[in-house]
């Protein structure tokens, strides 16, 4: 489920002050948007021993008529369904601990805008990771 909240700032088309006319048509309108989401992280291959984990996240960003920038934060949690062994500092630990996160930046360009529909070309980078040991220093 995704819920999106959008706020937009609009500019005045023409401003007149002391016989100087400034046309603001060239200033892009900027919209601020945000959403929250949930889902399931389903690992495969060697990571399948960790089991499925619920995830929750938030996404927020800005959009002009043609460009958008979004930041995404996502967290995966709950203990693993299986116990597994981890080697840390030449010591083997038996654990079921799990906590993960994802941080990403997305950039987009609007290709098509029709009524209330948009088609964007998106690209992004992110860092996805998880902890399997809870080590108290």
mmCIF file of N, CA and C in Angstrom:
data_model
loop_
_atom_site.group_PDB
_atom_site.id
_atom_site.type_symbol
_atom_site.label_atom_id
_atom_site.label_comp_id
_atom_site.label_asym_id
_atom_site.label_seq_id
_atom_site.Cartn_x
_atom_site.Cartn_y
_atom_site.Cartn_z
ATOM 1 N N UNK A 1 0.841 -1.166 0.000
ATOM 2 C CA UNK A 1 0.000 0.000 0.000
ATOM 3 C C UNK A 1 0.887 1.231 0.000
ATOM 4 N N UNK A 2 0.597 2.173 -0.839
ATOM 5 C CA UNK A 2 1.354 3.409 -0.881
ATOM 6 C C UNK A 2 0.390 4.578 -0.817
ATOM 7 N N UNK A 3 0.675 5.513 0.062
ATOM 8 C CA UNK A 3 -0.114 6.727 0.180
ATOM 9 C C UNK A 3 0.802 7.874 -0.161
ATOM 10 N N UNK A 4 0.370 8.705 -1.061
ATOM 11 C CA UNK A 4 1.204 9.808 -1.505
ATOM 12 C C UNK A 4 0.547 11.126 -1.130
ATOM 13 N N UNK A 5 1.328 12.040 -0.579
ATOM 14 C CA UNK A 5 0.846 13.365 -0.218
ATOM 15 C C UNK A 5 1.667 14.361 -1.024
ATOM 16 N N UNK A 6 1.006 15.246 -1.738
ATOM 17 C CA UNK A 6 1.708 16.185 -2.596
ATOM 18 C C UNK A 6 1.352 17.617 -2.220
ATOM 19 N N UNK A 7 2.366 18.460 -2.114
ATOM 20 C CA UNK A 7 2.177 19.881 -1.874
ATOM 21 C C UNK A 7 2.831 20.606 -3.048
ATOM 22 N N UNK A 8 2.219 21.642 -3.538
ATOM 23 C CA UNK A 8 2.796 22.375 -4.666
ATOM 24 C C UNK A 8 2.820 23.863 -4.366
ATOM 25 N N UNK A 9 3.828 24.527 -4.892
ATOM 26 C CA UNK A 9 3.919 25.978 -4.788
ATOM 27 C C UNK A 9 3.722 26.542 -6.188
ATOM 28 N N UNK A 10 2.867 27.540 -6.322
ATOM 29 C CA UNK A 10 2.578 28.132 -7.620
ATOM 30 C C UNK A 10 3.066 29.574 -7.626
ATOM 31 N N UNK A 11 3.526 30.023 -8.786
ATOM 32 C CA UNK A 11 4.027 31.388 -8.898
ATOM 33 C C UNK A 11 3.029 32.252 -9.659
ATOM 34 N N UNK A 12 3.114 33.537 -9.450
ATOM 35 C CA UNK A 12 2.271 34.498 -10.169
ATOM 36 C C UNK A 12 2.890 34.701 -11.542
ATOM 37 N N UNK A 13 2.045 34.778 -12.572
ATOM 38 C CA UNK A 13 2.538 34.845 -13.951
ATOM 39 C C UNK A 13 3.314 36.138 -14.230
ATOM 40 N N UNK A 14 2.789 37.278 -13.835
ATOM 41 C CA UNK A 14 3.465 38.543 -14.115
ATOM 42 C C UNK A 14 3.429 39.407 -12.864
ATOM 43 N N UNK A 15 4.587 40.003 -12.528
ATOM 44 C CA UNK A 15 4.685 40.889 -11.374
ATOM 45 C C UNK A 15 5.137 42.248 -11.880
ATOM 46 N N UNK A 16 4.451 43.319 -11.440
ATOM 47 C CA UNK A 16 4.823 44.658 -11.888
ATOM 48 C C UNK A 16 5.175 45.494 -10.673
ATOM 49 N N UNK A 17 6.340 46.148 -10.735
ATOM 50 C CA UNK A 17 6.784 46.982 -9.632
ATOM 51 C C UNK A 17 7.629 48.112 -10.203
ATOM 52 N N UNK A 18 7.225 49.356 -9.957
ATOM 53 C CA UNK A 18 7.962 50.531 -10.414
ATOM 54 C C UNK A 18 8.300 50.465 -11.901
ATOM 55 N N UNK A 19 7.301 50.203 -12.730
ATOM 56 C CA UNK A 19 7.452 50.153 -14.182
ATOM 57 C C UNK A 19 8.384 49.052 -14.665
ATOM 58 N N UNK A 20 8.732 48.096 -13.803
ATOM 59 C CA UNK A 20 9.544 46.946 -14.195
ATOM 60 C C UNK A 20 8.621 45.737 -14.219
ATOM 61 N N UNK A 21 8.567 45.044 -15.358
ATOM 62 C CA UNK A 21 7.722 43.864 -15.480
ATOM 63 C C UNK A 21 8.625 42.629 -15.484
ATOM 64 N N UNK A 22 8.332 41.699 -14.587
ATOM 65 C CA UNK A 22 9.095 40.462 -14.504
ATOM 66 C C UNK A 22 8.164 39.320 -14.869
ATOM 67 N N UNK A 23 8.502 38.592 -15.905
ATOM 68 C CA UNK A 23 7.703 37.440 -16.314
ATOM 69 C C UNK A 23 8.265 36.208 -15.620
ATOM 70 N N UNK A 24 7.419 35.542 -14.807
ATOM 71 C CA UNK A 24 7.882 34.382 -14.036
ATOM 72 C C UNK A 24 7.531 33.061 -14.711
ATOM 73 N N UNK A 25 7.143 33.074 -15.992
ATOM 74 C CA UNK A 25 6.830 31.830 -16.691
ATOM 75 C C UNK A 25 8.024 30.888 -16.758
ATOM 76 N N UNK A 26 9.247 31.440 -16.770
ATOM 77 C CA UNK A 26 10.437 30.598 -16.894
ATOM 78 C C UNK A 26 10.860 29.975 -15.567
ATOM 79 N N UNK A 27 10.260 30.406 -14.453
ATOM 80 C CA UNK A 27 10.591 29.823 -13.158
ATOM 81 C C UNK A 27 9.803 28.525 -13.003
ATOM 82 N N UNK A 28 10.498 27.390 -12.812
ATOM 83 C CA UNK A 28 9.772 26.114 -12.718
ATOM 84 C C UNK A 28 8.957 26.018 -11.432
ATOM 85 N N UNK A 29 7.779 25.420 -11.542
ATOM 86 C CA UNK A 29 6.966 25.142 -10.369
ATOM 87 C C UNK A 29 7.551 23.917 -9.681
ATOM 88 N N UNK A 30 7.655 23.972 -8.365
ATOM 89 C CA UNK A 30 8.265 22.893 -7.602
ATOM 90 C C UNK A 30 7.208 22.258 -6.721
ATOM 91 N N UNK A 31 7.107 20.930 -6.796
ATOM 92 C CA UNK A 31 6.193 20.189 -5.940
ATOM 93 C C UNK A 31 6.986 19.344 -4.959
ATOM 94 N N UNK A 32 6.509 19.285 -3.736
ATOM 95 C CA UNK A 32 7.126 18.458 -2.709
ATOM 96 C C UNK A 32 6.206 17.266 -2.478
ATOM 97 N N UNK A 33 6.769 16.067 -2.481
ATOM 98 C CA UNK A 33 5.937 14.882 -2.298
ATOM 99 C C UNK A 33 6.589 13.900 -1.330
ATOM 100 N N UNK A 34 5.747 13.025 -0.774
ATOM 101 C CA UNK A 34 6.250 12.014 0.148
ATOM 102 C C UNK A 34 5.309 10.830 0.180
ATOM 103 N N UNK A 35 5.822 9.689 0.595
ATOM 104 C CA UNK A 35 4.990 8.495 0.697
ATOM 105 C C UNK A 35 5.597 7.554 1.728
ATOM 106 N N UNK A 36 4.788 6.629 2.207
ATOM 107 C CA UNK A 36 5.288 5.560 3.056
ATOM 108 C C UNK A 36 4.817 4.246 2.458
ATOM 109 N N UNK A 37 5.557 3.167 2.732
ATOM 110 C CA UNK A 37 5.242 1.894 2.105
ATOM 111 C C UNK A 37 5.671 0.738 2.989
ATOM 112 N N UNK A 38 5.208 -0.431 2.684
ATOM 113 C CA UNK A 38 5.575 -1.644 3.390
ATOM 114 C C UNK A 38 5.634 -2.799 2.417
ATOM 115 N N UNK A 39 6.286 -3.879 2.821
ATOM 116 C CA UNK A 39 6.403 -5.033 1.946
ATOM 117 C C UNK A 39 7.141 -6.159 2.628
ATOM 118 N N UNK A 40 7.671 -7.056 1.824
ATOM 119 C CA UNK A 40 8.404 -8.213 2.321
ATOM 120 C C UNK A 40 9.713 -8.327 1.551
ATOM 121 N N UNK A 41 10.820 -8.519 2.279
ATOM 122 C CA UNK A 41 12.119 -8.785 1.671
ATOM 123 C C UNK A 41 12.259 -10.299 1.579
ATOM 124 N N UNK A 42 12.456 -10.823 0.364
ATOM 125 C CA UNK A 42 12.541 -12.264 0.120
ATOM 126 C C UNK A 42 13.916 -12.563 -0.479
ATOM 127 N N UNK A 43 14.858 -13.030 0.342
ATOM 128 C CA UNK A 43 16.198 -13.315 -0.186
ATOM 129 C C UNK A 43 16.218 -14.622 -0.981
ATOM 130 N N UNK A 44 17.202 -14.758 -1.859
ATOM 131 C CA UNK A 44 17.370 -16.011 -2.605
ATOM 132 C C UNK A 44 18.834 -16.425 -2.574
ATOM 133 N N UNK A 45 19.119 -17.587 -3.123
ATOM 134 C CA UNK A 45 20.496 -18.089 -3.147
ATOM 135 C C UNK A 45 20.995 -18.376 -1.745
ATOM 136 N N UNK A 46 22.258 -18.049 -1.488
ATOM 137 C CA UNK A 46 22.870 -18.302 -0.177
ATOM 138 C C UNK A 46 22.187 -17.531 0.949
ATOM 139 N N UNK A 47 21.554 -16.408 0.633
ATOM 140 C CA UNK A 47 20.904 -15.601 1.667
ATOM 141 C C UNK A 47 19.536 -16.135 2.069
ATOM 142 N N UNK A 48 19.031 -17.140 1.370
ATOM 143 C CA UNK A 48 17.697 -17.656 1.693
ATOM 144 C C UNK A 48 17.621 -18.237 3.102
ATOM 145 N N UNK A 49 18.754 -18.602 3.697
ATOM 146 C CA UNK A 49 18.753 -19.106 5.074
ATOM 147 C C UNK A 49 18.279 -18.030 6.064
ATOM 148 N N UNK A 50 18.396 -16.755 5.695
ATOM 149 C CA UNK A 50 17.949 -15.664 6.561
ATOM 150 C C UNK A 50 16.433 -15.588 6.654
ATOM 151 N N UNK A 51 15.723 -16.109 5.656
ATOM 152 C CA UNK A 51 14.265 -16.080 5.654
ATOM 153 C C UNK A 51 13.702 -14.733 5.219
ATOM 154 N N UNK A 52 12.399 -14.707 5.057
ATOM 155 C CA UNK A 52 11.696 -13.486 4.656
ATOM 156 C C UNK A 52 11.585 -12.532 5.842
ATOM 157 N N UNK A 53 11.615 -11.231 5.553
ATOM 158 C CA UNK A 53 11.497 -10.212 6.597
ATOM 159 C C UNK A 53 10.580 -9.086 6.129
ATOM 160 N N UNK A 54 9.726 -8.577 7.027
ATOM 161 C CA UNK A 54 8.912 -7.423 6.666
ATOM 162 C C UNK A 54 9.801 -6.193 6.507
ATOM 163 N N UNK A 55 9.338 -5.253 5.691
ATOM 164 C CA UNK A 55 10.064 -4.003 5.528
ATOM 165 C C UNK A 55 9.083 -2.847 5.532
ATOM 166 N N UNK A 56 9.546 -1.715 6.022
ATOM 167 C CA UNK A 56 8.784 -0.473 5.993
ATOM 168 C C UNK A 56 9.719 0.622 5.506
ATOM 169 N N UNK A 57 9.148 1.631 4.881
ATOM 170 C CA UNK A 57 9.991 2.699 4.379
ATOM 171 C C UNK A 57 9.239 3.983 4.127
ATOM 172 N N UNK A 58 10.010 5.022 3.891
ATOM 173 C CA UNK A 58 9.478 6.326 3.520
ATOM 174 C C UNK A 58 10.254 6.826 2.309
ATOM 175 N N UNK A 59 9.570 7.626 1.511
ATOM 176 C CA UNK A 59 10.197 8.240 0.343
ATOM 177 C C UNK A 59 9.707 9.674 0.269
ATOM 178 N N UNK A 60 10.617 10.589 0.015
ATOM 179 C CA UNK A 60 10.227 11.984 -0.126
ATOM 180 C C UNK A 60 11.139 12.641 -1.150
ATOM 181 N N UNK A 61 10.614 13.710 -1.766
ATOM 182 C CA UNK A 61 11.410 14.372 -2.775
ATOM 183 C C UNK A 61 10.740 15.602 -3.330
ATOM 184 N N UNK A 62 11.328 16.114 -4.421
ATOM 185 C CA UNK A 62 10.797 17.294 -5.093
ATOM 186 C C UNK A 62 10.651 16.980 -6.582
ATOM 187 N N UNK A 63 9.731 17.697 -7.226
ATOM 188 C CA UNK A 63 9.487 17.522 -8.654
ATOM 189 C C UNK A 63 9.247 18.893 -9.281
ATOM 190 N N UNK A 64 9.888 19.112 -10.440
ATOM 191 C CA UNK A 64 9.558 20.257 -11.277
ATOM 192 C C UNK A 64 8.741 19.723 -12.451
ATOM 193 N N UNK A 65 8.507 20.547 -13.452
ATOM 194 C CA UNK A 65 7.731 20.088 -14.608
ATOM 195 C C UNK A 65 8.392 18.900 -15.303
ATOM 196 N N UNK A 66 9.712 18.839 -15.322
ATOM 197 C CA UNK A 66 10.412 17.781 -16.052
ATOM 198 C C UNK A 66 11.312 16.892 -15.194
ATOM 199 N N UNK A 67 11.787 17.365 -14.046
ATOM 200 C CA UNK A 67 12.765 16.627 -13.251
ATOM 201 C C UNK A 67 12.216 16.251 -11.883
ATOM 202 N N UNK A 68 12.758 15.157 -11.309
ATOM 203 C CA UNK A 68 12.423 14.794 -9.935
ATOM 204 C C UNK A 68 13.640 14.225 -9.236
ATOM 205 N N UNK A 69 13.678 14.409 -7.923
ATOM 206 C CA UNK A 69 14.715 13.850 -7.060
ATOM 207 C C UNK A 69 14.004 13.261 -5.849
ATOM 208 N N UNK A 70 14.282 11.989 -5.547
ATOM 209 C CA UNK A 70 13.663 11.305 -4.414
ATOM 210 C C UNK A 70 14.724 10.686 -3.522
ATOM 211 N N UNK A 71 14.496 10.724 -2.219
ATOM 212 C CA UNK A 71 15.300 10.010 -1.237
ATOM 213 C C UNK A 71 14.432 8.907 -0.651
ATOM 214 N N UNK A 72 14.989 7.704 -0.507
ATOM 215 C CA UNK A 72 14.255 6.572 0.032
ATOM 216 C C UNK A 72 14.999 5.996 1.234
ATOM 217 N N UNK A 73 14.261 5.740 2.325
ATOM 218 C CA UNK A 73 14.783 5.077 3.515
ATOM 219 C C UNK A 73 13.900 3.866 3.773
ATOM 220 N N UNK A 74 14.516 2.711 3.973
ATOM 221 C CA UNK A 74 13.753 1.470 4.143
ATOM 222 C C UNK A 74 14.434 0.627 5.213
ATOM 223 N N UNK A 75 13.615 -0.054 6.050
ATOM 224 C CA UNK A 75 14.162 -0.882 7.117
ATOM 225 C C UNK A 75 13.535 -2.266 7.093
ATOM 226 N N UNK A 76 14.381 -3.299 7.287
ATOM 227 C CA UNK A 76 13.953 -4.696 7.374
ATOM 228 C C UNK A 76 14.236 -5.162 8.797
ATOM 229 N N UNK A 77 13.330 -5.961 9.371
ATOM 230 C CA UNK A 77 13.483 -6.302 10.783
ATOM 231 C C UNK A 77 12.891 -7.672 11.095
ATOM 232 N N UNK A 78 12.895 -8.060 12.335
ATOM 233 C CA UNK A 78 12.486 -9.327 12.953
ATOM 234 C C UNK A 78 13.613 -10.345 12.871
ATOM 235 N N UNK A 79 13.618 -11.255 13.827
ATOM 236 C CA UNK A 79 14.644 -12.302 13.859
ATOM 237 C C UNK A 79 14.533 -13.213 12.656
ATOM 238 N N UNK A 80 15.642 -13.848 12.326
ATOM 239 C CA UNK A 80 15.666 -14.785 11.209
ATOM 240 C C UNK A 80 14.849 -16.032 11.546
ATOM 241 N N UNK A 81 14.298 -16.673 10.550
ATOM 242 C CA UNK A 81 13.521 -17.894 10.751
ATOM 243 C C UNK A 81 14.414 -19.068 11.141
ATOM 244 N N UNK A 82 15.684 -19.007 10.820
ATOM 245 C CA UNK A 82 16.638 -20.086 11.101
ATOM 246 C C UNK A 82 17.814 -19.551 11.905
ATOM 247 N N UNK A 83 18.435 -20.400 12.697
ATOM 248 C CA UNK A 83 19.725 -20.073 13.299
ATOM 249 C C UNK A 83 20.807 -20.386 12.260
ATOM 250 N N UNK A 84 21.835 -19.573 12.232
ATOM 251 C CA UNK A 84 22.937 -19.784 11.298
ATOM 252 C C UNK A 84 24.218 -19.372 11.987
ATOM 253 N N UNK A 85 25.346 -19.770 11.411
ATOM 254 C CA UNK A 85 26.641 -19.471 12.017
ATOM 255 C C UNK A 85 27.341 -18.363 11.243
ATOM 256 N N UNK A 86 27.970 -17.461 12.014
ATOM 257 C CA UNK A 86 28.691 -16.319 11.454
ATOM 258 C C UNK A 86 30.080 -16.303 12.059
ATOM 259 N N UNK A 87 31.096 -16.101 11.224
ATOM 260 C CA UNK A 87 32.472 -15.996 11.697
ATOM 261 C C UNK A 87 32.830 -14.519 11.801
ATOM 262 N N UNK A 88 33.187 -14.079 13.023
ATOM 263 C CA UNK A 88 33.558 -12.675 13.259
ATOM 264 C C UNK A 88 34.794 -12.645 14.142
ATOM 265 N N UNK A 89 35.869 -12.036 13.671
ATOM 266 C CA UNK A 89 37.146 -11.963 14.412
ATOM 267 C C UNK A 89 37.626 -13.349 14.848
ATOM 268 N N UNK A 90 37.607 -14.284 13.907
ATOM 269 C CA UNK A 90 38.053 -15.666 14.140
ATOM 270 C C UNK A 90 37.253 -16.393 15.214
ATOM 271 N N UNK A 91 36.049 -15.954 15.475
ATOM 272 C CA UNK A 91 35.146 -16.612 16.418
ATOM 273 C C UNK A 91 33.845 -16.911 15.701
ATOM 274 N N UNK A 92 33.323 -18.124 15.881
ATOM 275 C CA UNK A 92 32.071 -18.509 15.242
ATOM 276 C C UNK A 92 30.918 -18.295 16.215
ATOM 277 N N UNK A 93 29.884 -17.597 15.739
ATOM 278 C CA UNK A 93 28.702 -17.316 16.551
ATOM 279 C C UNK A 93 27.494 -18.001 15.938
ATOM 280 N N UNK A 94 26.617 -18.538 16.779
ATOM 281 C CA UNK A 94 25.324 -19.061 16.348
ATOM 282 C C UNK A 94 24.307 -17.955 16.620
ATOM 283 N N UNK A 95 23.582 -17.521 15.597
ATOM 284 C CA UNK A 95 22.711 -16.362 15.746
ATOM 285 C C UNK A 95 21.435 -16.500 14.919
ATOM 286 N N UNK A 96 20.430 -15.731 15.289
ATOM 287 C CA UNK A 96 19.232 -15.553 14.465
ATOM 288 C C UNK A 96 18.897 -14.061 14.357
ATOM 289 N N UNK A 97 19.852 -13.202 14.741
ATOM 290 C CA UNK A 97 19.667 -11.744 14.711
ATOM 291 C C UNK A 97 19.604 -11.253 13.264
ATOM 292 N N UNK A 98 18.762 -10.247 13.021
ATOM 293 C CA UNK A 98 18.677 -9.646 11.693
ATOM 294 C C UNK A 98 18.116 -8.240 11.810
ATOM 295 N N UNK A 99 18.776 -7.291 11.174
ATOM 296 C CA UNK A 99 18.249 -5.937 11.009
ATOM 297 C C UNK A 99 18.904 -5.346 9.774
ATOM 298 N N UNK A 100 18.099 -4.799 8.861
ATOM 299 C CA UNK A 100 18.657 -4.277 7.619
ATOM 300 C C UNK A 100 18.102 -2.924 7.250
ATOM 301 N N UNK A 101 18.804 -2.263 6.353
ATOM 302 C CA UNK A 101 18.378 -0.953 5.898
ATOM 303 C C UNK A 101 18.778 -0.695 4.460
ATOM 304 N N UNK A 102 18.056 0.219 3.835
ATOM 305 C CA UNK A 102 18.343 0.657 2.471
ATOM 306 C C UNK A 102 18.222 2.170 2.432
ATOM 307 N N UNK A 103 19.186 2.828 1.795
ATOM 308 C CA UNK A 103 19.180 4.267 1.619
ATOM 309 C C UNK A 103 19.444 4.528 0.141
ATOM 310 N N UNK A 104 18.560 5.275 -0.495
ATOM 311 C CA UNK A 104 18.728 5.477 -1.927
ATOM 312 C C UNK A 104 18.390 6.871 -2.395
ATOM 313 N N UNK A 105 18.914 7.219 -3.544
ATOM 314 C CA UNK A 105 18.657 8.490 -4.220
ATOM 315 C C UNK A 105 18.231 8.170 -5.645
ATOM 316 N N UNK A 106 17.073 8.668 -6.044
ATOM 317 C CA UNK A 106 16.546 8.452 -7.395
ATOM 318 C C UNK A 106 16.439 9.780 -8.128
ATOM 319 N N UNK A 107 16.806 9.771 -9.395
ATOM 320 C CA UNK A 107 16.669 10.931 -10.264
ATOM 321 C C UNK A 107 15.765 10.540 -11.421
ATOM 322 N N UNK A 108 14.919 11.462 -11.847
ATOM 323 C CA UNK A 108 14.001 11.133 -12.927
ATOM 324 C C UNK A 108 13.784 12.291 -13.875
ATOM 325 N N UNK A 109 13.357 11.943 -15.086
ATOM 326 C CA UNK A 109 13.028 12.911 -16.129
ATOM 327 C C UNK A 109 11.666 12.539 -16.687
ATOM 328 N N UNK A 110 10.749 13.507 -16.735
ATOM 329 C CA UNK A 110 9.405 13.255 -17.233
ATOM 330 C C UNK A 110 9.396 13.142 -18.753
ATOM 331 N N UNK A 111 8.984 11.972 -19.258
ATOM 332 C CA UNK A 111 8.904 11.746 -20.706
ATOM 333 C C UNK A 111 7.533 12.123 -21.263
ATOM 334 N N UNK A 112 6.467 11.706 -20.567
ATOM 335 C CA UNK A 112 5.104 11.928 -21.049
ATOM 336 C C UNK A 112 4.238 12.403 -19.891
ATOM 337 N N UNK A 113 3.445 13.460 -20.140
ATOM 338 C CA UNK A 113 2.494 13.960 -19.145
ATOM 339 C C UNK A 113 1.144 14.123 -19.836
ATOM 340 N N UNK A 114 0.172 13.306 -19.426
ATOM 341 C CA UNK A 114 -1.175 13.341 -19.982
ATOM 342 C C UNK A 114 -2.169 13.374 -18.831
ATOM 343 N N UNK A 115 -2.948 14.434 -18.755
ATOM 344 C CA UNK A 115 -3.958 14.597 -17.700
ATOM 345 C C UNK A 115 -3.356 14.290 -16.337
ATOM 346 N N UNK A 116 -3.783 13.231 -15.675
ATOM 347 C CA UNK A 116 -3.258 12.924 -14.337
ATOM 348 C C UNK A 116 -2.237 11.793 -14.369
ATOM 349 N N UNK A 117 -1.667 11.463 -15.534
ATOM 350 C CA UNK A 117 -0.691 10.379 -15.661
ATOM 351 C C UNK A 117 0.673 10.929 -16.082
ATOM 352 N N UNK A 118 1.713 10.339 -15.486
ATOM 353 C CA UNK A 118 3.084 10.701 -15.828
ATOM 354 C C UNK A 118 3.869 9.439 -16.131
ATOM 355 N N UNK A 119 4.751 9.515 -17.109
ATOM 356 C CA UNK A 119 5.709 8.442 -17.372
ATOM 357 C C UNK A 119 7.088 9.064 -17.256
ATOM 358 N N UNK A 120 7.888 8.542 -16.296
ATOM 359 C CA UNK A 120 9.211 9.074 -16.015
ATOM 360 C C UNK A 120 10.291 8.074 -16.358
ATOM 361 N N UNK A 121 11.427 8.559 -16.780
ATOM 362 C CA UNK A 121 12.642 7.764 -16.937
ATOM 363 C C UNK A 121 13.419 7.929 -15.636
ATOM 364 N N UNK A 122 13.669 6.818 -14.918
ATOM 365 C CA UNK A 122 14.282 6.880 -13.596
ATOM 366 C C UNK A 122 15.646 6.200 -13.561
ATOM 367 N N UNK A 123 16.518 6.732 -12.722
ATOM 368 C CA UNK A 123 17.813 6.129 -12.447
ATOM 369 C C UNK A 123 18.128 6.416 -10.985
ATOM 370 N N UNK A 124 18.868 5.523 -10.349
ATOM 371 C CA UNK A 124 19.169 5.765 -8.951
ATOM 372 C C UNK A 124 20.352 4.965 -8.454
ATOM 373 N N UNK A 125 20.784 5.340 -7.268
ATOM 374 C CA UNK A 125 21.844 4.627 -6.569
ATOM 375 C C UNK A 125 21.372 4.398 -5.135
ATOM 376 N N UNK A 126 21.865 3.324 -4.538
ATOM 377 C CA UNK A 126 21.456 3.046 -3.168
ATOM 378 C C UNK A 126 22.444 2.145 -2.464
ATOM 379 N N UNK A 127 22.302 2.069 -1.167
ATOM 380 C CA UNK A 127 23.115 1.206 -0.316
ATOM 381 C C UNK A 127 22.161 0.324 0.466
ATOM 382 N N UNK A 128 22.285 -0.992 0.306
ATOM 383 C CA UNK A 128 21.415 -1.954 0.957
ATOM 384 C C UNK A 128 22.285 -2.892 1.785
ATOM 385 N N UNK A 129 21.954 -3.071 3.042
ATOM 386 C CA UNK A 129 22.758 -3.940 3.885
ATOM 387 C C UNK A 129 21.969 -4.451 5.071
ATOM 388 N N UNK A 130 22.604 -5.343 5.855
ATOM 389 C CA UNK A 130 21.947 -5.871 7.041
ATOM 390 C C UNK A 130 22.997 -6.327 8.041
ATOM 391 N N UNK A 131 22.579 -6.384 9.313
ATOM 392 C CA UNK A 131 23.411 -6.885 10.407
ATOM 393 C C UNK A 131 22.883 -8.247 10.829
ATOM 394 N N UNK A 132 23.792 -9.197 11.116
ATOM 395 C CA UNK A 132 23.391 -10.501 11.600
ATOM 396 C C UNK A 132 23.955 -10.808 12.985
ATOM 397 N N UNK A 133 24.760 -9.894 13.508
ATOM 398 C CA UNK A 133 25.298 -10.034 14.864
ATOM 399 C C UNK A 133 24.977 -8.790 15.671
ATOM 400 N N UNK A 134 24.555 -9.006 16.898
ATOM 401 C CA UNK A 134 24.336 -7.900 17.816
ATOM 402 C C UNK A 134 25.499 -7.924 18.796
ATOM 403 N N UNK A 135 26.492 -7.060 18.563
ATOM 404 C CA UNK A 135 27.712 -7.064 19.358
ATOM 405 C C UNK A 135 27.684 -5.835 20.248
ATOM 406 N N UNK A 136 27.757 -6.039 21.541
ATOM 407 C CA UNK A 136 27.799 -4.944 22.504
ATOM 408 C C UNK A 136 29.263 -4.662 22.846
ATOM 409 N N UNK A 137 29.722 -3.463 22.515
ATOM 410 C CA UNK A 137 31.124 -3.092 22.793
ATOM 411 C C UNK A 137 31.290 -2.674 24.240
#
